[in-house]
Tab-separated table of C-alpha atoms and ligand atoms in Angstrom:
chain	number	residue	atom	x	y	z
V	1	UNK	CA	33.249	157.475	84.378
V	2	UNK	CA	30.711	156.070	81.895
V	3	UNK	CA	31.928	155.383	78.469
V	4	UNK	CA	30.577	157.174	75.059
V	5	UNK	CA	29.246	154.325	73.113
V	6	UNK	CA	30.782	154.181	69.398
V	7	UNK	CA	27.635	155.717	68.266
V	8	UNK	CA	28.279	158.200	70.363
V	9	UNK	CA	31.513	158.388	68.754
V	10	UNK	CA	30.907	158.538	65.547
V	11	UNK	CA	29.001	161.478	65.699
V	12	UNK	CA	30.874	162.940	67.706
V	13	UNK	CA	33.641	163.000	64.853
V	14	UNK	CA	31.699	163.462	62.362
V	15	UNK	CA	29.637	166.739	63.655
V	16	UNK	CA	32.674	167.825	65.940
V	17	UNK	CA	35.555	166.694	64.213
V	18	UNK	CA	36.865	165.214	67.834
V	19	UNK	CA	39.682	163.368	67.769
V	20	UNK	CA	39.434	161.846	71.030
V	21	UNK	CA	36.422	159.832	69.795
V	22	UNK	CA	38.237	159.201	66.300
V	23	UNK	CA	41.469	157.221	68.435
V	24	UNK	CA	38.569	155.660	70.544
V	25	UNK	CA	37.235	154.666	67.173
V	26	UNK	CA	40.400	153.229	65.801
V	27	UNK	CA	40.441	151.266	68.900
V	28	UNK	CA	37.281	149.893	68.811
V	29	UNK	CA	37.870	148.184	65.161
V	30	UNK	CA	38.163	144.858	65.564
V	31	UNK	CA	40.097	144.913	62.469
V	32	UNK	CA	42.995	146.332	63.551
V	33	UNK	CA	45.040	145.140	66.683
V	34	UNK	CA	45.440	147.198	69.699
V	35	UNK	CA	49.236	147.574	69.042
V	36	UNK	CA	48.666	148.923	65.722
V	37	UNK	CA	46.259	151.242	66.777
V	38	UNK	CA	48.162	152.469	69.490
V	39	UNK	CA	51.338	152.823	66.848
V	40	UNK	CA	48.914	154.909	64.668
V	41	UNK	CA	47.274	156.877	67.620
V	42	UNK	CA	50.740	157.986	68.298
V	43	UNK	CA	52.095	159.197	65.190
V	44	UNK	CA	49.208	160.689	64.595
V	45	UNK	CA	49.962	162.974	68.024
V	46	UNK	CA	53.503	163.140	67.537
V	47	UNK	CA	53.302	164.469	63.643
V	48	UNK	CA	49.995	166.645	64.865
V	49	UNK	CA	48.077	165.102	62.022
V	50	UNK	CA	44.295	163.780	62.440
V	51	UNK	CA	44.345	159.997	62.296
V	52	UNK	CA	42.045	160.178	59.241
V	53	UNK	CA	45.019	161.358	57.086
V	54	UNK	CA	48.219	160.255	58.519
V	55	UNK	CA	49.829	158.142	56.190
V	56	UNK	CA	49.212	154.361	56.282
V	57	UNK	CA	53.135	153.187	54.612
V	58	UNK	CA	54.640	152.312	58.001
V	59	UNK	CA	51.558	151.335	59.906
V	60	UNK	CA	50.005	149.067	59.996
V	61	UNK	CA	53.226	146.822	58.713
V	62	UNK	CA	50.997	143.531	58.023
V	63	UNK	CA	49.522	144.199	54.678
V	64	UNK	CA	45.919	142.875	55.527
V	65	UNK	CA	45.925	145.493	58.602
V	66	UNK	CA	46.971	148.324	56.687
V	67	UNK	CA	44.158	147.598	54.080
V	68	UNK	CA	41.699	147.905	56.472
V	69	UNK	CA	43.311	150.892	58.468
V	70	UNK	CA	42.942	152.793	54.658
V	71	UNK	CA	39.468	151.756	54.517
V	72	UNK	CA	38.384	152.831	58.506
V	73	UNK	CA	40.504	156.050	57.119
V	74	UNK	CA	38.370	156.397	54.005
V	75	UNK	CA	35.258	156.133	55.908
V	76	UNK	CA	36.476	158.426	58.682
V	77	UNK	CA	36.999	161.269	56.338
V	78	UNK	CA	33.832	160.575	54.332
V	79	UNK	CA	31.778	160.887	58.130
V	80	UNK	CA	33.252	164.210	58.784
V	81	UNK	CA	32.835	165.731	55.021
V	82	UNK	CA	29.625	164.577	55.266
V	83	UNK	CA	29.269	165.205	58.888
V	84	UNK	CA	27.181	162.140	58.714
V	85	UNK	CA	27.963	159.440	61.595
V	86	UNK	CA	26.559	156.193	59.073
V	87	UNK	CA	29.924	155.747	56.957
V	88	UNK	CA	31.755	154.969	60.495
V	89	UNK	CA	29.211	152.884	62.319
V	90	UNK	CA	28.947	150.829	59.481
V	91	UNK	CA	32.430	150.013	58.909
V	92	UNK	CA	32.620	148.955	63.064
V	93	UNK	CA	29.609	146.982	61.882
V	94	UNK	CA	31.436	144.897	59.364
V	95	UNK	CA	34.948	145.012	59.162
V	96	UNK	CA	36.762	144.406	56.729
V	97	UNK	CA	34.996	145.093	53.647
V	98	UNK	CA	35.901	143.002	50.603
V	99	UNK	CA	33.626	144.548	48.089
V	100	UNK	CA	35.160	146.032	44.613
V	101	UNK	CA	34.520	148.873	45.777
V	102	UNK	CA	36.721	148.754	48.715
V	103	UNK	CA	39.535	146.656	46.611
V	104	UNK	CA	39.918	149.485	44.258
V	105	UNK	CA	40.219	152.292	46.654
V	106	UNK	CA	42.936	149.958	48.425
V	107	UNK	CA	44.940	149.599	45.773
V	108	UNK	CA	44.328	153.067	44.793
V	109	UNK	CA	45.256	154.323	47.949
V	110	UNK	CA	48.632	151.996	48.380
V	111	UNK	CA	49.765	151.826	44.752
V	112	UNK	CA	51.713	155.007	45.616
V	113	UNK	CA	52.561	154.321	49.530
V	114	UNK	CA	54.118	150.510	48.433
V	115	UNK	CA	56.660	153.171	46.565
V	116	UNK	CA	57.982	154.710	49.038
V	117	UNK	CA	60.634	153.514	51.502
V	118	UNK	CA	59.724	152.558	55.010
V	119	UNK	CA	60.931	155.637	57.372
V	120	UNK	CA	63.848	154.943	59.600
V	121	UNK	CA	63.061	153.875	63.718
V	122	UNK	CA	63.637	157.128	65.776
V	123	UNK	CA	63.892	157.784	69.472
V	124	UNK	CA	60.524	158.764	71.104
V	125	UNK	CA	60.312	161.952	72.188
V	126	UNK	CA	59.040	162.126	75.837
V	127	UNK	CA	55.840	164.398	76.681
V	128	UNK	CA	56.544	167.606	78.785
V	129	UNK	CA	54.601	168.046	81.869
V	130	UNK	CA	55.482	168.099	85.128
V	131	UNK	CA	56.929	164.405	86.985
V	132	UNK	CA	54.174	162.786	90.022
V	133	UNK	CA	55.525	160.201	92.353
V	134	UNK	CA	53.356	157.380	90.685
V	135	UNK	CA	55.098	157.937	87.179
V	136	UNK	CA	58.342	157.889	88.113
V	137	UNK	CA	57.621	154.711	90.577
V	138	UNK	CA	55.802	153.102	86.621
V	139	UNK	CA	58.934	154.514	85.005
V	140	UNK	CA	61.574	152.537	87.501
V	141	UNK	CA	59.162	149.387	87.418
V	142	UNK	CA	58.373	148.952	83.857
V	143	UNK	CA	59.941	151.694	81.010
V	144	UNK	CA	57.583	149.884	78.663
V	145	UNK	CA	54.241	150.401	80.832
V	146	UNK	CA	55.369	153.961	81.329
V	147	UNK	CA	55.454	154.428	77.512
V	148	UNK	CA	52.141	153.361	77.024
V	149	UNK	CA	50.878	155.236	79.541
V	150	UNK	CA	52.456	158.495	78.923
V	151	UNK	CA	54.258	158.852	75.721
V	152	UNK	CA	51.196	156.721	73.483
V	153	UNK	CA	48.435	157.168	75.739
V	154	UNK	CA	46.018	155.247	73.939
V	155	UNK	CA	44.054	153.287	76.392
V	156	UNK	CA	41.357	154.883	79.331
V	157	UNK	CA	42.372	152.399	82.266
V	158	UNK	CA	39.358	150.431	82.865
V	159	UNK	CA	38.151	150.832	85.808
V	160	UNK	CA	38.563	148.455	88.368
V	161	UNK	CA	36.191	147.887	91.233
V	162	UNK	CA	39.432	148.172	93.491
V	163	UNK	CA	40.606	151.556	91.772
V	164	UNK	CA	36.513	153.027	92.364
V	165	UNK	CA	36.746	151.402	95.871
V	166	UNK	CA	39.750	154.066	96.361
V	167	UNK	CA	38.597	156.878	94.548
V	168	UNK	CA	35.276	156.921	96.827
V	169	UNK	CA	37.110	155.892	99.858
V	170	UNK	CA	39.786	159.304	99.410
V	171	UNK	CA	36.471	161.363	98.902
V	172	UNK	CA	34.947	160.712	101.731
V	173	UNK	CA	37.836	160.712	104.058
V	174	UNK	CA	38.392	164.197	102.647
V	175	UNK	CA	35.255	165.695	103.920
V	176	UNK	CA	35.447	163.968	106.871
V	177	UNK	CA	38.697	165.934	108.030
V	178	UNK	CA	37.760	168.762	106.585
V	179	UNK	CA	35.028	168.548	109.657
V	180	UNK	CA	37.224	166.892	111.820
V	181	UNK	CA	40.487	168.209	112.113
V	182	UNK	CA	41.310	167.158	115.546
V	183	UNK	CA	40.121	163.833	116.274
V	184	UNK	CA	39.307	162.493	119.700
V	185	UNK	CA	38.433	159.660	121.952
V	186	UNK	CA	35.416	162.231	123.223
V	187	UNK	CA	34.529	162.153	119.674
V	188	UNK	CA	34.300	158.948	118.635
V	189	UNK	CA	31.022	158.093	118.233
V	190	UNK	CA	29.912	161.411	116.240
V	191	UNK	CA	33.206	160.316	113.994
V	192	UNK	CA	31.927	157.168	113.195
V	193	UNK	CA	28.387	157.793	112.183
V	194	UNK	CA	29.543	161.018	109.615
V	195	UNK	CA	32.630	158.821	108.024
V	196	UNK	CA	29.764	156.213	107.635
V	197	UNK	CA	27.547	158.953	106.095
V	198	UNK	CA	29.986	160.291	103.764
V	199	UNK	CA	30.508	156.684	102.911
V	200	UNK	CA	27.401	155.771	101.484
V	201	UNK	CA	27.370	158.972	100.280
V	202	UNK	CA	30.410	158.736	98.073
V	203	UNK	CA	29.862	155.355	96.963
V	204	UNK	CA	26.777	156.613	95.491
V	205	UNK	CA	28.213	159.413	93.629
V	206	UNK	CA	30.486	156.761	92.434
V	207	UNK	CA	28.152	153.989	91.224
V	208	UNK	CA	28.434	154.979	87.784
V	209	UNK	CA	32.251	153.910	87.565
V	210	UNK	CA	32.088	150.325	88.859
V	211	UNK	CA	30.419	147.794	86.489
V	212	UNK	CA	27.219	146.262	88.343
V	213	UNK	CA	25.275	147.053	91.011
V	214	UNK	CA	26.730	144.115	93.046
V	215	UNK	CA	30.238	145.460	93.132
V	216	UNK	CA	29.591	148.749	93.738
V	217	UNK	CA	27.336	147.329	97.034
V	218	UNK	CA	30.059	145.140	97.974
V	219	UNK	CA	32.657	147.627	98.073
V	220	UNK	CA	30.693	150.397	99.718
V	221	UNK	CA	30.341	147.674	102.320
V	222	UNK	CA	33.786	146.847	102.497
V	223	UNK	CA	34.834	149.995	103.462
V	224	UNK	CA	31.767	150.820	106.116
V	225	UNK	CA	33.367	147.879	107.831
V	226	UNK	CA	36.867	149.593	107.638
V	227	UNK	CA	35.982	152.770	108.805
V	228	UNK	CA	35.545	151.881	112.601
V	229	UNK	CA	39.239	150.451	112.339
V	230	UNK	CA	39.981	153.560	110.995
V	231	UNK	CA	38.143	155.447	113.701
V	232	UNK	CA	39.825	153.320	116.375
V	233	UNK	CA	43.311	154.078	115.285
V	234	UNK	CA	42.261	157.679	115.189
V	235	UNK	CA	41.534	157.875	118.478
V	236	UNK	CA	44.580	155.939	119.540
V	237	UNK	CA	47.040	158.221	117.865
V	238	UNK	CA	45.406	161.152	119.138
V	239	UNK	CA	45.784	159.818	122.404
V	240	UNK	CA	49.653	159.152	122.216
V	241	UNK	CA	50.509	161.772	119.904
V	242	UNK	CA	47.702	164.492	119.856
V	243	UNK	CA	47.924	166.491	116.225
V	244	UNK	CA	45.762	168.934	114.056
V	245	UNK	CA	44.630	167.582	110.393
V	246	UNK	CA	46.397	170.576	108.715
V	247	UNK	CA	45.724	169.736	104.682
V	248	UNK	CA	43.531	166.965	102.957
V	249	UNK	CA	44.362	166.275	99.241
V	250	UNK	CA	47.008	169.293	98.966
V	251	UNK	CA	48.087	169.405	95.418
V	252	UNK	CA	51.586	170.227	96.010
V	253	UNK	CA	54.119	171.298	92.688
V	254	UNK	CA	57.673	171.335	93.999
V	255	UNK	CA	60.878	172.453	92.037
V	256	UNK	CA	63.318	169.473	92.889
V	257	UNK	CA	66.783	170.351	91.394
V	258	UNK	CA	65.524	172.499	88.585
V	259	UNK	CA	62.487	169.735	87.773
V	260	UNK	CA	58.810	170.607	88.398
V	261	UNK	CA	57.223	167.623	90.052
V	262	UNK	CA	53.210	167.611	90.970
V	263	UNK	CA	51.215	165.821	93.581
V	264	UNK	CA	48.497	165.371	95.597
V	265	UNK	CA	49.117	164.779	99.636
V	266	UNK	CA	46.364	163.024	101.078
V	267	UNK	CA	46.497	163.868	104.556
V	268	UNK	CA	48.744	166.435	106.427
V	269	UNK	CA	49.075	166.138	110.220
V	270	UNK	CA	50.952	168.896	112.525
V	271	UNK	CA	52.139	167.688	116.356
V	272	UNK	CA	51.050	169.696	118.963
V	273	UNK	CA	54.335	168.649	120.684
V	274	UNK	CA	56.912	169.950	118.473
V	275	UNK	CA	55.112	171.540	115.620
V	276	UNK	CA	56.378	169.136	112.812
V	277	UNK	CA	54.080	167.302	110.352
V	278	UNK	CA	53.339	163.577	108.999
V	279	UNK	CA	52.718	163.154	105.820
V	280	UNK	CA	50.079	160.163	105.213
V	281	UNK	CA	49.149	158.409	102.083
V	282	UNK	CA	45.745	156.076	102.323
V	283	UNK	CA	46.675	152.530	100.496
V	284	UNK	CA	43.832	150.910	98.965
V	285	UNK	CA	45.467	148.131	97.820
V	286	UNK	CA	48.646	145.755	98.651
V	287	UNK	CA	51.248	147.897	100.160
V	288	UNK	CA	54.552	146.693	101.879
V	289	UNK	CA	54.500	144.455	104.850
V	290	UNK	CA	56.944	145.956	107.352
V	291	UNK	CA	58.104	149.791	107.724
V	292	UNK	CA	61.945	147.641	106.766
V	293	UNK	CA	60.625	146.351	103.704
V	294	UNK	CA	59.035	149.699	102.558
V	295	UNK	CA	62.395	151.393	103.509
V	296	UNK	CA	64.386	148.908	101.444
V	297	UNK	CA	62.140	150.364	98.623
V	298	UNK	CA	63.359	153.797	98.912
V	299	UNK	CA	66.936	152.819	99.239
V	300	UNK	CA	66.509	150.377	96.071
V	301	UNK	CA	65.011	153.781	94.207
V	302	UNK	CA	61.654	151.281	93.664
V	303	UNK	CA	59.009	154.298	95.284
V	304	UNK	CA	59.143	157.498	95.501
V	305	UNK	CA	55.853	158.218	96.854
V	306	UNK	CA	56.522	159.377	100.468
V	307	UNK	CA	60.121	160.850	99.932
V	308	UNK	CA	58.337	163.008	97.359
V	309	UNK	CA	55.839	164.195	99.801
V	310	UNK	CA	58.416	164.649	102.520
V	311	UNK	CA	60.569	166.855	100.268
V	312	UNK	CA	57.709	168.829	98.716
V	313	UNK	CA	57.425	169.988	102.254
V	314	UNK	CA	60.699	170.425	103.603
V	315	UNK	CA	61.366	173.024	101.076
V	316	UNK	CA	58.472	175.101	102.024
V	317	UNK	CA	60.080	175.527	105.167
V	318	UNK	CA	58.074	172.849	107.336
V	319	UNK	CA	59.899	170.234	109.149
V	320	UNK	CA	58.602	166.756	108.442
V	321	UNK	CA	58.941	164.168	110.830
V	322	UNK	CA	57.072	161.258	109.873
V	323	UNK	CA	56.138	159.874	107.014
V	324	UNK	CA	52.826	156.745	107.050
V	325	UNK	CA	51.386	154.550	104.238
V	326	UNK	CA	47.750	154.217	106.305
V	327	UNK	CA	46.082	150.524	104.928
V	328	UNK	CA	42.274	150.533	103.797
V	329	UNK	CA	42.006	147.336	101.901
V	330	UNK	CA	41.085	144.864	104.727
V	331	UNK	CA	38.470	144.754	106.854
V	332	UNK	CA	38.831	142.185	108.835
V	333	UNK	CA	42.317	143.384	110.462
V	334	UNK	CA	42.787	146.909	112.730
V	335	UNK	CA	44.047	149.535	110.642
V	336	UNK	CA	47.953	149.753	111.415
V	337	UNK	CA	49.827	152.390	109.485
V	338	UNK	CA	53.488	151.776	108.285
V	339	UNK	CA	55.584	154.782	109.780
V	340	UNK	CA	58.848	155.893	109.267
V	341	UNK	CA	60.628	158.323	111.664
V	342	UNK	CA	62.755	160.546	109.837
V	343	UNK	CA	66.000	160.392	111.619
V	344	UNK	CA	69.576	161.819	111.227
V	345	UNK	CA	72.210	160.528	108.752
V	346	UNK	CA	74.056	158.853	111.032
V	347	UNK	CA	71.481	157.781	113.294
V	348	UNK	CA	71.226	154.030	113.706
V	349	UNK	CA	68.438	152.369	112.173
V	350	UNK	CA	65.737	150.852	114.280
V	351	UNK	CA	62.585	148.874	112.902
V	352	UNK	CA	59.611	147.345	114.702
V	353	UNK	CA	57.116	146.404	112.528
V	354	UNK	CA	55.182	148.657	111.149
V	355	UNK	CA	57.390	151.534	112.613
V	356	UNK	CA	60.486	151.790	111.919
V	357	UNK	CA	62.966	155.056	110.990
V	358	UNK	CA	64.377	156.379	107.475
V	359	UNK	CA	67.316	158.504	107.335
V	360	UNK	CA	67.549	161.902	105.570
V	361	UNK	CA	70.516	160.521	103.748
V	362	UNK	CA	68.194	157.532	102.447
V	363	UNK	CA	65.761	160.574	101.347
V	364	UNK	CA	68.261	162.662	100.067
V	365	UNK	CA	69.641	160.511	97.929
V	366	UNK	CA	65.597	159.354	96.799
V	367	UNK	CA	65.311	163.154	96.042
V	368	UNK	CA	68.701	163.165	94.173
V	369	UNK	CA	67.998	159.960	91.983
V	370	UNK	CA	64.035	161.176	91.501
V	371	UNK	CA	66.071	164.069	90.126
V	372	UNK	CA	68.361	162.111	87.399
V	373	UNK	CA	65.163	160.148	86.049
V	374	UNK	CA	63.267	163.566	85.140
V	375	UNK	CA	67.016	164.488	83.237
V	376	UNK	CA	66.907	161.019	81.677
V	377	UNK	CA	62.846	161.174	80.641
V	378	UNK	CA	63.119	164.780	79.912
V	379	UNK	CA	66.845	165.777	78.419
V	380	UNK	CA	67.104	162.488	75.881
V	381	UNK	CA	64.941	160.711	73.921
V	382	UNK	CA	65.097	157.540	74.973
V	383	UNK	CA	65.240	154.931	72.006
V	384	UNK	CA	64.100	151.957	73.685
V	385	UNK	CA	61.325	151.113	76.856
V	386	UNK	CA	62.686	148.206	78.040
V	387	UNK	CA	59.788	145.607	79.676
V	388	UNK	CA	59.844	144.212	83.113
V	389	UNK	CA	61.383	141.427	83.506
V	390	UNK	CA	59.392	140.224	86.897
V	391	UNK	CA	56.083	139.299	85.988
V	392	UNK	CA	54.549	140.240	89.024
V	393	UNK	CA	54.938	143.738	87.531
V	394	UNK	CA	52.410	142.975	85.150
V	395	UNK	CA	49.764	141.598	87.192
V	396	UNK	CA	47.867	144.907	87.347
V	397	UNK	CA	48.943	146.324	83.426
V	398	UNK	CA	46.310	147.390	81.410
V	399	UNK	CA	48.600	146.902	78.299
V	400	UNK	CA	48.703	143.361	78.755
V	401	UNK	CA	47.397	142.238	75.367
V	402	UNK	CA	49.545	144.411	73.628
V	403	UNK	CA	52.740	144.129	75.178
V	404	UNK	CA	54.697	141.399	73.442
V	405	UNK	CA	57.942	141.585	75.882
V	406	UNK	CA	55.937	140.599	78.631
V	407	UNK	CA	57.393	138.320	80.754
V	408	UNK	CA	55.756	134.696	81.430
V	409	UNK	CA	55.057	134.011	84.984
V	410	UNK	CA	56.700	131.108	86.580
V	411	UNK	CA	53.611	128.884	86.437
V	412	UNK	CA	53.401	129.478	82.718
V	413	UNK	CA	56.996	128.890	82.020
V	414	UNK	CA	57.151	125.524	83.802
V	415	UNK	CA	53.957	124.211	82.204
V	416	UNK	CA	55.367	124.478	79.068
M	501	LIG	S1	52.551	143.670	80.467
M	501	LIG	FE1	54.270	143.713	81.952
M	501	LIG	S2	56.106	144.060	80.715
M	501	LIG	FE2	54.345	144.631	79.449
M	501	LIG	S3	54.002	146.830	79.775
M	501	LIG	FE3	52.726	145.787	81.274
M	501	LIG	S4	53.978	145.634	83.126
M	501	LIG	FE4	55.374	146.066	81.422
């Protein structure tokens, strides 16, 4: 998604009165940090106040900050009375001002704020909308991440090249089983040349979101080279297990124990043989090694991903049988799914690579603890988001630069 400029910005607050562009504005003065921003975007939401007049006496807390924040605020409120864009774009122009002009209408402005006491810390309270997978897996990873994804929500997520790679890579394997629904050795060829045309064809609709022309070539390239892998494993699991493609991104919204949880399901399969489904995920990035170590994950309540999609079709009745995490990143190896059989409680547990089995009681007790965190994010408001304490966690964070509890990696650590 392309970015609005700041000019773009500006007058879209000032003709509008759109306070999307007015936190993107904030953000985007480079006299203000990104934490104090996001402290200011956030009280702003929580107290339903615009930005432009929320008051400035607990944030910024460092006094040079807060002078400025009362000056962008000034010149935010002057743009919309106006509805004039030029009292914004040249404050991002300049910051900070140190004319008279702008000295007097600090100290105006904080003569009476300095009066007042600071207002007591307060528990957060949590946004209510329904729980995905991919939250609750941030939540149980890093509570601090998860606030500033959910609760502040200051930040648009760059976008990666690997995150586009993904997003265009899902699209086009979406029309291509919404053609072909039951893949086939006979069909192989005709297969490969339409997944190759929708392909190209998504990474073009997608250009716009990666950054240069290179990447986005790169990428498409990368995954026309996956594809046949793709294609082959197709064809072998048609052969051994012959199926039906019964749902492509199904947005599924499942009551789990009185919580509403939301979803999309990226590929549904139904066995000829016994009429029960798979429920596949496509992994564009890293993804666990062995179908063990992704169990291990489920019983250490670290991903919820496929015991969410298992359960948001076991209560409509179907009988799910297997549940895959289906690799796209490399190109250079054959695509090999990790697959879990669901077996009986007191089945024993077998593993072979990337297949192994998952009990119901591993996934019932998944459901039940994917349960407790919606009571714990939802019923309390939760005082403190603690930070990770591995710092592999943060190797993909956006919120890097403003997270001061980050951990230091080891390398860091022993270099000082
Ligand atoms: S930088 Fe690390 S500790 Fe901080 S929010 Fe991100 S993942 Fe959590």
């Amino acid at each position: 998604m392309l970015r609005p400029t700041t000019a773009q910005d500006a007058l879209a607050w000032s003709h509008r009165g759109d306070r999307a562009a007015l936190e993107r504005l904030l953000l985007a003065y480079p006299a203000i940090s990104s934490i104090s921003a996001a402290a200011a975007i956030a009280a702003a939401r929580a107290s339903r106040s615009s930005l432009a007049d929320i008051s400035a006496i607990a944030i910024p807390r460092e006094p040079l900050e807060r002078d400025s924040f009362l000056l962008w605020q000034a010149a935010a409120r002057e743009a919309r009375a106006s509805r004039e864009a030029l009292p914004l774009q040249d404050l991002l122009a300049s910051p900070p001002s140190s004319s008279p002009a702008a000295d007097a209408l600090i100290r105006e402005e904080i003569a009476p704020a300095s009066a007042c006491s600071a207002e007591p810390p307060q528990p957060v309270p949590t946004p209510n909308r329904p729980f995905s997978a991919s939250a609750l897996n941030m939540f149980v990873d890093c509570r601090r991440r998860w606030f500033y994804r959910y609760v502040c929500d200051p930040i648009d997520e760059p976008n990666a090249a690997a995150a586009s790679y993904g997003t265009a890579f899902h699209a086009a394997l979406e029309s291509f089983h919404s053609e072909f629904t039951r893949p086939s050795e006979a069909l192989r060829s005709e297969m490969q040349a339409r997944l190759d045309t929708l392909l190209v064809e998504a990474f073009e609709r997608a250009r716009p979101t990666f950054d240069t022309v290179v990447e986005v070539e790169l990428q498409r390239e990368r995954a026309r080279r996956t594809a046949p892998r793709y294609i082959d494993w197709l064809c072998e699991r048609a052969a051994q297990m012959p199926f039906e493609v019964v749902g492509v991104e199904r947005r599924v919204s499942p009551t789990i124990g009185e919580r509403q949880f939301v979803g999309f399901i990226d590929r549904i399969d139904r066995f000829d043989g016994d009429g029960s489904l798979a429920v596949i995920d496509y992994k564009t990035g890293s993804i666990a090694e062995s179908a063990k170590e992704y169990r291990e994950r489920v019983r250490r309540f670290e991903d919820f991903q496929l015991p969410f999609y298992y359960w948001s079709q076991q209560l409509t009745g179907e009988r799910v049988s297997r549940l895959a995490l289906v690799p796209l990143k490399d190109s250079t190896i054959p695509v090999t799914p990790i697959e879990l059989e669901v077996v009986a409680a007191d089945a024993p547990l077998r593993d072979n690579g990337a297949r192994g089995t998952i009990s119901i009681a591993d996934l019932e007790r998944a459901r039940d603890r994917m349960v407790a965190l919606g009571a714990e994010i939802r019923d309390a408001r939760i005082a403190h988001f603690d930070a990770s304490t591995d710092p592999d966690s943060c190797g993909y964070c956006v919120y890097t630069l403003a997270c001061r509890a980050r951990p230091q990696p080891e390398a860091e650590r022993f270099s000082r």
